[in-house]
Short mmCIF file of C-alpha atoms in Angstrom, two decimals:
data_model
loop_
_atom_site.label_atom_id
_atom_site.label_comp_id
_atom_site.label_asym_id
_atom_site.label_seq_id
_atom_site.Cartn_x
_atom_site.Cartn_y
_atom_site.Cartn_z
CA UNK A 1 -0.17 -0.05 0.01
CA UNK A 2 1.48 3.50 -1.05
CA UNK A 3 0.00 6.61 0.32
CA UNK A 4 0.05 9.79 -1.66
CA UNK A 5 2.94 8.54 -3.89
CA UNK A 6 3.39 7.96 -7.71
CA UNK A 7 4.31 4.39 -8.03
CA UNK A 8 7.91 3.71 -9.77
CA UNK A 9 8.01 3.33 -13.45
CA UNK A 10 9.32 -0.19 -14.12
CA UNK A 11 10.06 -2.34 -16.95
CA UNK A 12 9.10 -6.10 -17.33
CA UNK A 13 11.54 -7.64 -14.75
CA UNK A 14 10.50 -5.02 -12.11
CA UNK A 15 6.89 -5.35 -13.01
CA UNK A 16 7.08 -9.11 -12.39
CA UNK A 17 8.80 -8.42 -8.97
CA UNK A 18 5.94 -6.22 -8.16
CA UNK A 19 3.20 -8.52 -9.57
CA UNK A 20 1.68 -9.25 -6.20
CA UNK A 21 1.68 -5.68 -5.11
CA UNK A 22 0.40 -4.16 -8.22
CA UNK A 23 -2.54 -6.49 -8.66
CA UNK A 24 -3.88 -5.29 -5.37
CA UNK A 25 -3.24 -1.59 -5.67
CA UNK A 26 -5.67 0.00 -3.47
CA UNK A 27 -8.06 1.84 -5.51
CA UNK A 28 -7.14 5.32 -4.56
CA UNK A 29 -4.13 4.83 -1.96
CA UNK A 30 -1.89 5.48 -4.82
CA UNK A 31 -1.60 8.99 -6.16
CA UNK A 32 0.64 11.41 -8.06
CA UNK A 33 2.08 14.19 -6.13
CA UNK A 34 -0.50 16.90 -5.33
CA UNK A 35 1.43 19.60 -6.84
CA UNK A 36 0.84 17.55 -10.13
CA UNK A 37 -2.88 17.77 -10.62
CA UNK A 38 -3.45 14.28 -12.23
CA UNK A 39 -4.99 14.21 -15.75
CA UNK A 40 -8.36 12.40 -15.61
CA UNK A 41 -9.21 14.17 -12.14
CA UNK A 42 -12.61 14.45 -12.97
CA UNK A 43 -13.26 11.05 -14.07
CA UNK A 44 -16.01 8.75 -12.80
CA UNK A 45 -17.85 5.65 -13.93
CA UNK A 46 -20.40 7.96 -16.04
CA UNK A 47 -17.25 9.27 -18.11
CA UNK A 48 -16.87 8.47 -21.67
CA UNK A 49 -14.91 5.35 -22.13
CA UNK A 50 -12.75 6.70 -24.75
CA UNK A 51 -11.64 9.29 -22.41
CA UNK A 52 -11.01 6.97 -19.64
CA UNK A 53 -8.83 4.96 -22.15
CA UNK A 54 -6.88 8.07 -23.22
CA UNK A 55 -6.25 8.86 -19.50
CA UNK A 56 -5.21 5.31 -18.75
CA UNK A 57 -2.72 5.02 -21.57
CA UNK A 58 -1.01 8.42 -21.27
CA UNK A 59 2.01 8.71 -23.42
CA UNK A 60 2.83 5.10 -23.39
CA UNK A 61 2.85 2.73 -26.41
CA UNK A 62 -0.04 0.12 -26.82
CA UNK A 63 -3.62 -0.11 -26.79
CA UNK A 64 -6.18 0.43 -23.94
CA UNK A 65 -9.82 -0.56 -24.05
CA UNK A 66 -12.46 0.30 -21.64
CA UNK A 67 -15.87 -1.29 -21.22
CA UNK A 68 -18.71 0.79 -19.04
CA UNK A 69 -21.82 -0.67 -17.82
CA UNK A 70 -24.31 2.11 -16.90
CA UNK A 71 -28.15 2.21 -17.04
CA UNK A 72 -28.07 -1.34 -18.04
CA UNK A 73 -26.30 -0.56 -21.35
CA UNK A 74 -22.62 -1.21 -22.14
CA UNK A 75 -20.32 1.15 -24.12
CA UNK A 76 -16.77 0.80 -25.24
CA UNK A 77 -13.97 3.29 -26.02
CA UNK A 78 -10.30 2.57 -26.86
CA UNK A 79 -6.81 4.50 -27.09
CA UNK A 80 -3.96 3.71 -29.30
CA UNK A 81 -0.46 4.71 -29.57
CA UNK A 82 0.48 5.00 -32.34
CA UNK A 83 -3.10 5.69 -33.79
CA UNK A 84 -3.90 3.19 -36.47
CA UNK A 85 -4.49 4.71 -39.92
CA UNK A 86 -8.30 4.20 -39.65
CA UNK A 87 -9.51 2.86 -35.95
CA UNK A 88 -12.60 1.23 -35.94
CA UNK A 89 -15.44 1.99 -33.49
CA UNK A 90 -15.62 -0.74 -30.85
CA UNK A 91 -18.95 -2.72 -30.69
CA UNK A 92 -20.31 -5.23 -28.14
CA UNK A 93 -19.31 -7.89 -30.90
CA UNK A 94 -16.32 -9.67 -29.23
CA UNK A 95 -14.90 -10.52 -32.71
CA UNK A 96 -14.48 -6.89 -33.13
CA UNK A 97 -12.47 -6.27 -29.95
CA UNK A 98 -8.56 -6.91 -29.27
CA UNK A 99 -7.87 -9.39 -26.50
CA UNK A 100 -5.58 -8.87 -23.54
CA UNK A 101 -4.19 -10.87 -20.46
CA UNK A 102 -6.40 -9.71 -17.60
CA UNK A 103 -3.54 -11.00 -14.97
CA UNK A 104 -4.81 -11.16 -11.40
CA UNK A 105 -8.31 -10.31 -12.25
CA UNK A 106 -8.28 -14.03 -12.97
CA UNK A 107 -8.17 -14.59 -9.23
CA UNK A 108 -11.95 -13.28 -9.40
CA UNK A 109 -12.85 -16.20 -11.33
CA UNK A 110 -11.02 -18.47 -8.96
CA UNK A 111 -12.84 -16.95 -6.09
CA UNK A 112 -16.12 -17.34 -7.94
CA UNK A 113 -15.41 -21.35 -8.29
CA UNK A 114 -14.81 -21.42 -4.59
CA UNK A 115 -18.06 -19.57 -3.91
CA UNK A 116 -20.00 -21.80 -6.12
CA UNK A 117 -18.30 -24.77 -4.14
CA UNK A 118 -19.29 -23.58 -0.84
CA UNK A 119 -22.68 -22.41 -1.91
CA UNK A 120 -23.16 -26.23 -3.21
CA UNK A 121 -22.10 -27.63 0.09
CA UNK A 122 -19.08 -29.31 -1.69
CA UNK A 123 -16.32 -27.45 0.17
CA UNK A 124 -16.35 -25.28 3.40
CA UNK A 125 -14.40 -22.14 4.00
CA UNK A 126 -12.86 -23.70 7.27
CA UNK A 127 -11.73 -26.74 5.46
CA UNK A 128 -7.97 -26.60 6.17
CA UNK A 129 -4.85 -27.71 4.14
CA UNK A 130 -4.31 -30.51 6.54
CA UNK A 131 -7.50 -32.14 5.37
CA UNK A 132 -7.52 -30.74 1.94
CA UNK A 133 -3.85 -32.35 1.22
CA UNK A 134 -4.42 -35.61 2.56
CA UNK A 135 -2.80 -38.22 0.18
CA UNK A 136 -1.59 -35.41 -2.16
CA UNK A 137 1.93 -34.91 -0.87
CA UNK A 138 4.49 -37.31 0.85
CA UNK A 139 6.30 -34.85 3.40
CA UNK A 140 4.23 -33.84 6.22
CA UNK A 141 3.06 -30.19 6.88
CA UNK A 142 3.66 -28.20 9.83
CA UNK A 143 0.98 -27.94 12.33
CA UNK A 144 0.65 -24.13 11.43
CA UNK A 145 0.64 -24.95 7.64
CA UNK A 146 -1.80 -27.69 8.24
CA UNK A 147 -4.15 -25.30 10.07
CA UNK A 148 -4.45 -22.61 7.05
CA UNK A 149 -8.00 -22.71 5.97
CA UNK A 150 -9.62 -21.85 2.40
CA UNK A 151 -11.10 -18.87 4.10
CA UNK A 152 -7.67 -17.57 4.89
CA UNK A 153 -6.11 -18.53 1.36
CA UNK A 154 -9.04 -16.66 -0.69
CA UNK A 155 -8.55 -13.74 1.69
CA UNK A 156 -4.89 -13.67 1.63
CA UNK A 157 -4.57 -13.82 5.31
CA UNK A 158 -3.22 -17.45 5.65
CA UNK A 159 0.26 -16.01 6.35
CA UNK A 160 1.44 -17.36 2.97
CA UNK A 161 4.28 -15.97 0.95
CA UNK A 162 4.31 -14.56 -2.28
CA UNK A 163 5.47 -17.31 -4.09
CA UNK A 164 6.90 -20.95 -3.17
CA UNK A 165 10.57 -21.49 -2.01
CA UNK A 166 11.31 -17.92 -0.87
CA UNK A 167 11.08 -16.27 -4.43
CA UNK A 168 9.77 -12.92 -4.27
CA UNK A 169 10.69 -11.35 -7.65
CA UNK A 170 12.80 -11.12 -10.76
CA UNK A 171 13.73 -13.85 -13.19
CA UNK A 172 12.70 -16.36 -10.52
CA UNK A 173 9.31 -15.46 -10.02
CA UNK A 174 8.63 -15.38 -13.77
CA UNK A 175 10.37 -18.76 -14.27
CA UNK A 176 8.33 -20.40 -11.40
CA UNK A 177 5.18 -18.98 -12.65
CA UNK A 178 5.85 -20.33 -16.07
CA UNK A 179 7.16 -23.67 -15.16
CA UNK A 180 5.61 -25.03 -11.90
CA UNK A 181 3.36 -28.11 -12.57
CA UNK A 182 0.54 -29.10 -10.10
CA UNK A 183 2.65 -31.72 -8.22
CA UNK A 184 5.50 -29.24 -7.69
CA UNK A 185 3.23 -26.81 -6.52
CA UNK A 186 1.95 -29.20 -4.08
CA UNK A 187 5.27 -30.52 -3.18
CA UNK A 188 6.58 -26.86 -2.12
CA UNK A 189 3.80 -26.81 0.62
CA UNK A 190 5.77 -28.60 3.32
CA UNK A 191 8.74 -26.15 2.73
CA UNK A 192 6.72 -23.08 2.92
CA UNK A 193 7.84 -20.70 5.59
CA UNK A 194 4.77 -18.63 6.92
CA UNK A 195 4.85 -14.96 7.39
CA UNK A 196 3.73 -15.39 10.93
CA UNK A 197 3.73 -17.83 13.69
CA UNK A 198 0.19 -19.20 12.70
CA UNK A 199 -2.72 -17.92 10.79
CA UNK A 200 -4.60 -15.86 10.47
CA UNK A 201 -2.08 -12.95 9.73
CA UNK A 202 -2.63 -9.35 8.44
CA UNK A 203 -3.46 -9.35 4.84
CA UNK A 204 -0.35 -10.54 2.75
CA UNK A 205 -0.80 -10.89 -0.96
CA UNK A 206 -0.12 -14.34 -2.09
CA UNK A 207 0.00 -15.84 -5.54
CA UNK A 208 0.96 -19.23 -4.16
CA UNK A 209 -1.98 -19.25 -1.82
CA UNK A 210 -4.39 -18.25 -4.37
CA UNK A 211 -2.96 -21.03 -6.77
CA UNK A 212 -3.71 -23.59 -4.00
CA UNK A 213 -7.37 -22.40 -4.02
CA UNK A 214 -7.93 -22.97 -7.77
CA UNK A 215 -6.10 -26.21 -7.68
CA UNK A 216 -8.00 -27.67 -4.66
CA UNK A 217 -11.28 -26.58 -5.84
CA UNK A 218 -10.42 -28.61 -9.24
CA UNK A 219 -9.63 -31.53 -7.45
CA UNK A 220 -12.78 -31.42 -5.55
CA UNK A 221 -14.57 -32.08 -8.86
CA UNK A 222 -11.80 -34.31 -10.30
CA UNK A 223 -10.91 -31.85 -13.22
CA UNK A 224 -8.54 -29.10 -14.13
CA UNK A 225 -9.04 -25.60 -13.19
CA UNK A 226 -9.10 -24.47 -16.77
CA UNK A 227 -11.96 -26.98 -17.41
CA UNK A 228 -13.70 -25.88 -14.42
CA UNK A 229 -13.65 -22.26 -15.62
CA UNK A 230 -14.87 -23.26 -18.91
CA UNK A 231 -17.75 -25.37 -17.62
CA UNK A 232 -19.00 -23.17 -14.68
CA UNK A 233 -18.50 -19.73 -15.85
CA UNK A 234 -17.29 -18.94 -19.70
CA UNK A 235 -19.47 -21.40 -21.44
CA UNK A 236 -22.74 -20.92 -19.63
CA UNK A 237 -22.27 -17.09 -20.23
CA UNK A 238 -21.16 -17.50 -23.81
CA UNK A 239 -17.82 -15.74 -23.03
CA UNK A 240 -16.22 -17.51 -26.01
CA UNK A 241 -13.20 -14.93 -26.02
CA UNK A 242 -12.23 -15.67 -22.34
CA UNK A 243 -9.52 -18.38 -22.60
CA UNK A 244 -6.21 -19.55 -21.70
CA UNK A 245 -5.01 -21.23 -24.94
CA UNK A 246 -5.38 -18.75 -27.78
CA UNK A 247 -5.48 -21.14 -30.74
CA UNK A 248 -6.67 -19.18 -33.72
CA UNK A 249 -7.27 -16.16 -31.50
CA UNK A 250 -3.60 -15.44 -31.10
CA UNK A 251 -3.74 -12.67 -33.77
CA UNK A 252 -6.46 -10.81 -31.58
CA UNK A 253 -3.89 -10.08 -28.80
CA UNK A 254 -2.96 -6.54 -28.37
CA UNK A 255 0.74 -6.19 -28.80
CA UNK A 256 2.28 -6.32 -25.46
CA UNK A 257 4.76 -3.50 -24.03
CA UNK A 258 6.65 -2.47 -21.02
CA UNK A 259 7.34 1.16 -21.87
CA UNK A 260 8.56 1.05 -25.60
CA UNK A 261 9.81 -2.45 -25.10
CA UNK A 262 7.77 -5.41 -26.62
CA UNK A 263 6.83 -8.27 -24.25
CA UNK A 264 5.98 -11.76 -24.52
CA UNK A 265 2.83 -13.48 -23.15
CA UNK A 266 3.00 -15.07 -19.77
CA UNK A 267 1.98 -18.59 -20.24
CA UNK A 268 1.60 -20.73 -16.94
CA UNK A 269 0.69 -24.18 -15.60
CA UNK A 270 -0.14 -24.76 -11.92
CA UNK A 271 -0.11 -21.02 -11.38
CA UNK A 272 -3.00 -20.61 -13.89
CA UNK A 273 -5.62 -19.78 -11.34
CA UNK A 274 -4.06 -16.64 -10.49
CA UNK A 275 -3.33 -14.78 -13.74
CA UNK A 276 -3.60 -17.01 -16.79
CA UNK A 277 -6.86 -15.75 -18.61
CA UNK A 278 -7.10 -13.61 -21.75
CA UNK A 279 -10.33 -11.70 -22.40
CA UNK A 280 -12.01 -8.87 -24.04
CA UNK A 281 -13.80 -5.94 -22.66
CA UNK A 282 -17.28 -7.21 -24.01
CA UNK A 283 -16.72 -10.67 -22.42
CA UNK A 284 -15.82 -8.95 -19.16
CA UNK A 285 -19.02 -6.98 -19.37
CA UNK A 286 -20.89 -9.96 -19.60
CA UNK A 287 -19.30 -11.53 -16.66
CA UNK A 288 -19.88 -8.09 -14.83
CA UNK A 289 -23.55 -8.15 -15.62
CA UNK A 290 -23.64 -11.65 -14.25
CA UNK A 291 -22.46 -10.73 -10.89
CA UNK A 292 -24.38 -7.42 -10.69
CA UNK A 293 -27.41 -9.74 -11.30
CA UNK A 294 -27.02 -11.04 -7.96
CA UNK A 295 -29.01 -14.16 -6.70
CA UNK A 296 -31.47 -13.87 -9.68
CA UNK A 297 -28.79 -14.05 -12.19
CA UNK A 298 -26.99 -17.01 -14.01
CA UNK A 299 -24.74 -17.62 -10.97
CA UNK A 300 -27.50 -17.65 -8.53
CA UNK A 301 -26.63 -17.16 -4.62
CA UNK A 302 -22.92 -17.71 -5.53
CA UNK A 303 -22.87 -14.27 -7.09
CA UNK A 304 -23.81 -12.80 -3.77
CA UNK A 305 -21.30 -15.05 -1.81
CA UNK A 306 -18.55 -13.90 -4.05
CA UNK A 307 -18.97 -10.24 -2.91
CA UNK A 308 -19.69 -11.14 0.82
CA UNK A 309 -16.68 -9.72 2.81
CA UNK A 310 -14.71 -12.33 4.71
CA UNK A 311 -11.83 -10.58 6.29
CA UNK A 312 -10.05 -7.12 6.93
CA UNK A 313 -7.62 -6.17 4.33
CA UNK A 314 -5.48 -3.08 3.87
CA UNK A 315 -7.81 -0.77 5.72
CA UNK A 316 -11.01 -2.07 4.00
CA UNK A 317 -12.41 -5.61 3.51
CA UNK A 318 -11.77 -8.53 1.03
CA UNK A 319 -14.53 -10.98 -0.09
CA UNK A 320 -13.75 -14.14 -2.10
CA UNK A 321 -10.29 -12.55 -3.73
CA UNK A 322 -12.50 -9.36 -4.29
CA UNK A 323 -11.47 -6.27 -2.96
CA UNK A 324 -14.18 -4.20 -1.09
CA UNK A 325 -13.98 -0.57 -0.56
CA UNK A 326 -16.76 1.34 1.37
CA UNK A 327 -18.93 0.16 4.56
CA UNK A 328 -22.07 -1.88 4.76
CA UNK A 329 -25.21 0.00 4.32
CA UNK A 330 -23.23 2.75 2.41
CA UNK A 331 -21.91 2.55 -1.31
CA UNK A 332 -19.34 -0.32 -1.62
CA UNK A 333 -17.05 -0.69 -4.38
CA UNK A 334 -15.67 -4.29 -5.55
CA UNK A 335 -12.44 -4.43 -7.74
CA UNK A 336 -9.54 -6.17 -8.67
CA UNK A 337 -6.24 -5.04 -10.42
CA UNK A 338 -3.86 -7.21 -12.54
CA UNK A 339 -0.29 -6.84 -13.99
CA UNK A 340 1.58 -9.26 -16.06
CA UNK A 341 4.85 -8.74 -18.01
CA UNK A 342 3.06 -6.58 -20.83
CA UNK A 343 -0.43 -6.05 -19.65
CA UNK A 344 -2.47 -4.08 -16.84
CA UNK A 345 -5.97 -4.53 -15.88
CA UNK A 346 -8.57 -2.85 -13.59
CA UNK A 347 -12.00 -4.57 -13.11
CA UNK A 348 -14.68 -2.60 -11.09
CA UNK A 349 -18.33 -3.11 -9.84
CA UNK A 350 -20.53 -0.50 -8.07
CA UNK A 351 -23.87 -2.26 -7.43
CA UNK A 352 -25.47 0.56 -5.72
CA UNK A 353 -25.54 2.49 -9.05
CA UNK A 354 -25.47 -0.71 -11.13
CA UNK A 355 -22.31 0.40 -12.95
CA UNK A 356 -19.23 -1.62 -14.00
CA UNK A 357 -15.86 -1.11 -15.64
CA UNK A 358 -13.21 -3.24 -17.08
CA UNK A 359 -9.99 -1.44 -18.28
CA UNK A 360 -7.57 -3.39 -20.50
CA UNK A 361 -4.15 -2.19 -21.21
CA UNK A 362 -1.27 -3.64 -23.33
CA UNK A 363 1.43 -1.80 -21.66
CA UNK A 364 2.50 -2.76 -18.03
CA UNK A 365 3.69 1.01 -17.42
CA UNK A 366 0.39 2.49 -18.53
CA UNK A 367 -0.56 4.86 -15.64
CA UNK A 368 -3.86 3.45 -14.45
CA UNK A 369 -3.48 4.99 -11.04
CA UNK A 370 -4.61 8.19 -12.61
CA UNK A 371 -8.20 6.28 -13.28
CA UNK A 372 -8.18 4.46 -10.03
CA UNK A 373 -7.48 7.88 -8.11
CA UNK A 374 -10.00 9.83 -9.90
CA UNK A 375 -13.00 7.01 -9.65
CA UNK A 376 -12.18 6.59 -5.98
CA UNK A 377 -12.51 10.39 -5.44
CA UNK A 378 -15.77 10.48 -7.45
CA UNK A 379 -17.39 7.83 -5.31
CA UNK A 380 -15.81 8.73 -1.90
CA UNK A 381 -15.27 12.69 -2.02
CA UNK A 382 -13.54 14.29 0.91
CA UNK A 383 -14.81 17.56 2.22
CA UNK A 384 -12.73 20.55 0.51
CA UNK A 385 -14.08 23.60 2.44
CA UNK A 386 -11.01 25.14 4.24
CA UNK A 387 -11.50 26.61 7.63
CA UNK A 388 -9.15 29.08 9.27
CA UNK A 389 -6.40 27.40 11.48
CA UNK A 390 -4.04 28.71 14.01
CA UNK A 391 -0.53 28.22 12.33
CA UNK A 392 1.13 28.36 15.72
CA UNK A 393 -0.75 25.12 16.61
CA UNK A 394 0.14 23.01 13.66
CA UNK A 395 3.23 21.85 15.50
CA UNK A 396 1.07 19.61 17.73
CA UNK A 397 0.76 17.33 14.79
CA UNK A 398 4.43 16.98 13.76
CA UNK A 399 5.72 13.60 14.10
CA UNK A 400 5.76 10.20 12.75
CA UNK A 401 2.67 7.86 13.15
CA UNK A 402 2.90 4.19 12.30
CA UNK A 403 -0.08 2.87 10.16
CA UNK A 404 1.31 -0.48 9.48
CA UNK A 405 4.45 -2.60 10.37
CA UNK A 406 6.20 -1.25 7.33
CA UNK A 407 4.56 2.14 6.64
CA UNK A 408 4.44 5.41 8.38
CA UNK A 409 2.85 8.87 7.80
CA UNK A 410 5.29 11.81 8.75
CA UNK A 411 3.83 15.13 9.20
CA UNK A 412 5.75 18.46 9.33
CA UNK A 413 5.07 22.22 9.05
CA UNK A 414 6.53 24.52 6.56
CA UNK A 415 5.52 28.07 5.62
CA UNK A 416 2.34 28.03 7.92
CA UNK A 417 1.05 24.80 6.13
CA UNK A 418 0.83 21.22 7.56
CA UNK A 419 2.35 18.61 5.07
CA UNK A 420 2.34 14.81 5.10
CA UNK A 421 4.20 12.04 3.37
CA UNK A 422 4.69 8.47 3.42
CA UNK A 423 8.02 7.64 4.72
CA UNK A 424 10.96 7.98 2.37
CA UNK A 425 8.57 9.93 -0.29
CA UNK A 426 7.98 13.62 -1.17
CA UNK A 427 5.51 15.87 1.05
CA UNK A 428 2.08 16.78 0.21
CA UNK A 429 0.19 20.00 1.78
CA UNK A 430 -2.70 19.53 3.91
CA UNK A 431 -5.89 21.88 3.85
CA UNK A 432 -7.63 22.33 7.30
CA UNK A 433 -11.33 21.28 7.26
CA UNK A 434 -12.15 21.37 11.03
CA UNK A 435 -10.74 20.73 14.41
CA UNK A 436 -7.99 18.28 13.98
CA UNK A 437 -9.05 17.47 10.54
CA UNK A 438 -7.24 18.16 7.22
CA UNK A 439 -7.68 16.95 3.57
CA UNK A 440 -5.76 16.65 0.16
CA UNK A 441 -8.89 17.26 -1.71
CA UNK A 442 -7.16 16.80 -5.12
CA UNK A 443 -7.03 12.93 -4.38
CA UNK A 444 -9.88 12.71 -2.12
CA UNK A 445 -8.08 11.78 1.32
CA UNK A 446 -9.02 12.95 4.61
CA UNK A 447 -6.94 12.89 7.88
CA UNK A 448 -8.31 13.10 11.45
CA UNK A 449 -5.95 13.22 14.38
CA UNK A 450 -7.00 11.45 17.74
CA UNK A 451 -6.16 13.04 21.20
CA UNK A 452 -5.89 11.53 24.62
CA UNK A 453 -5.78 14.03 27.47
CA UNK A 454 -5.57 17.04 25.10
CA UNK A 455 -2.38 15.56 23.41
CA UNK A 456 -2.27 14.32 19.78
CA UNK A 457 -1.61 10.42 19.87
CA UNK A 458 -3.01 9.05 16.63
CA UNK A 459 -4.15 9.77 13.29
CA UNK A 460 -6.81 8.09 10.85
CA UNK A 461 -6.44 8.34 7.14
CA UNK A 462 -9.80 7.72 5.02
CA UNK A 463 -9.44 7.47 1.29
CA UNK A 464 -11.31 5.88 -1.60
CA UNK A 465 -13.46 3.83 1.01
CA UNK A 466 -10.62 2.62 2.90
CA UNK A 467 -9.23 3.59 6.17
CA UNK A 468 -5.88 3.15 7.98
CA UNK A 469 -5.12 4.22 11.55
CA UNK A 470 -1.69 4.77 13.23
CA UNK A 471 -0.20 5.77 16.60
CA UNK A 472 2.17 8.43 16.86
CA UNK A 473 5.72 6.83 17.49
CA UNK A 474 7.91 9.91 17.23
CA UNK A 475 7.42 13.51 18.24
CA UNK A 476 9.38 15.29 15.40
CA UNK A 477 8.87 14.70 11.60
CA UNK A 478 11.79 12.87 9.94
CA UNK A 479 14.49 14.97 8.05
CA UNK A 480 14.15 15.24 4.33
#
């Protein structure tokens, strides 16, 4: 999770190092510096899809296609760099649309398969690895690993590492993702070093854990994950362009880039349940309609179950591998993001308004943060009316506030203004909006300080339907 800062620009090796992180970018907890008002700041789910596409592509090479569902109707827009001689208008006919790797949005399909299995009574969220792995591996599991449940795996709270065998990124991550067979992935489980003493842990994104979910659900039905996706999701919905193996569709893949460098497709075996699907905006709109239809739709109660929060995650909640922002009884937003070596994706649902969006990009450097930021701000606006404040009292807020084990917010005062940054990044000015309340209105963030005995002791950051709180751990702000 990043607060108030622009993510680094990275090539393919770096993008794979950060595959786990980028695929769960908090919807608006990533932001450009406030001094640089981000393009697309007024975007919302009601915007022209072509405008969203242009904003998401920026100056990068490649193709972006955006599908929007609003008022029961789907519309599509695209951006290209370089522009084709005669670009065609996109229709709902998927044969007219380019295809993209959807990356970790694939995990939503895996979450739905689990939701269906639980709804049928064929699996239980409290089934643990000790039970599920019986007879599948020879080496014994440690008691802690054996106790990890499906609930914890599908919510990234099972203390599982990003990948097997201590791999965290770089060429080794790409190699493991491409090469691991099913039995190799299973046999790595006895060697797994959990991130905590025993589950549940605070949310820690795990490709390995989600791959286990997909394979174990497939095992329950004595089939493969890819066949289960076809039989339970894509074929019933007529999603003919949502596939793993491209066959004669290969020519429809939008050429993939990392910046100006062409990239290859990311083919995988045992890790298929986390990122293997290729699709079109039209197909993803069909999928979105089916989920928004709820219990009365083609997935029945499993669609409702898919979006039911199961655990806390990054200041908000997580359902069956679906990120959840907002609170119960208020507007909730459901989403997942994805990144591979040459593609970036954002899928989003807003059931309160019946809206949905799929954003497919063929450049891993495409600045999707602009779109995420703007839509988050539109759905969860922060107060912007400035109120007078005694500049002499701003020093009361100076200091470092720990919001996660690895992240802090640092506050300092310059030129009569209070400024904030995530540790090690640039400062952003805050606008006072009330007693102990400040905002970074450009990115829809609100900061509220807490006091005990009249002394400032903590802070809460609310942004994009998520909220994180921290305690003061240092009186003076860190030096730049």
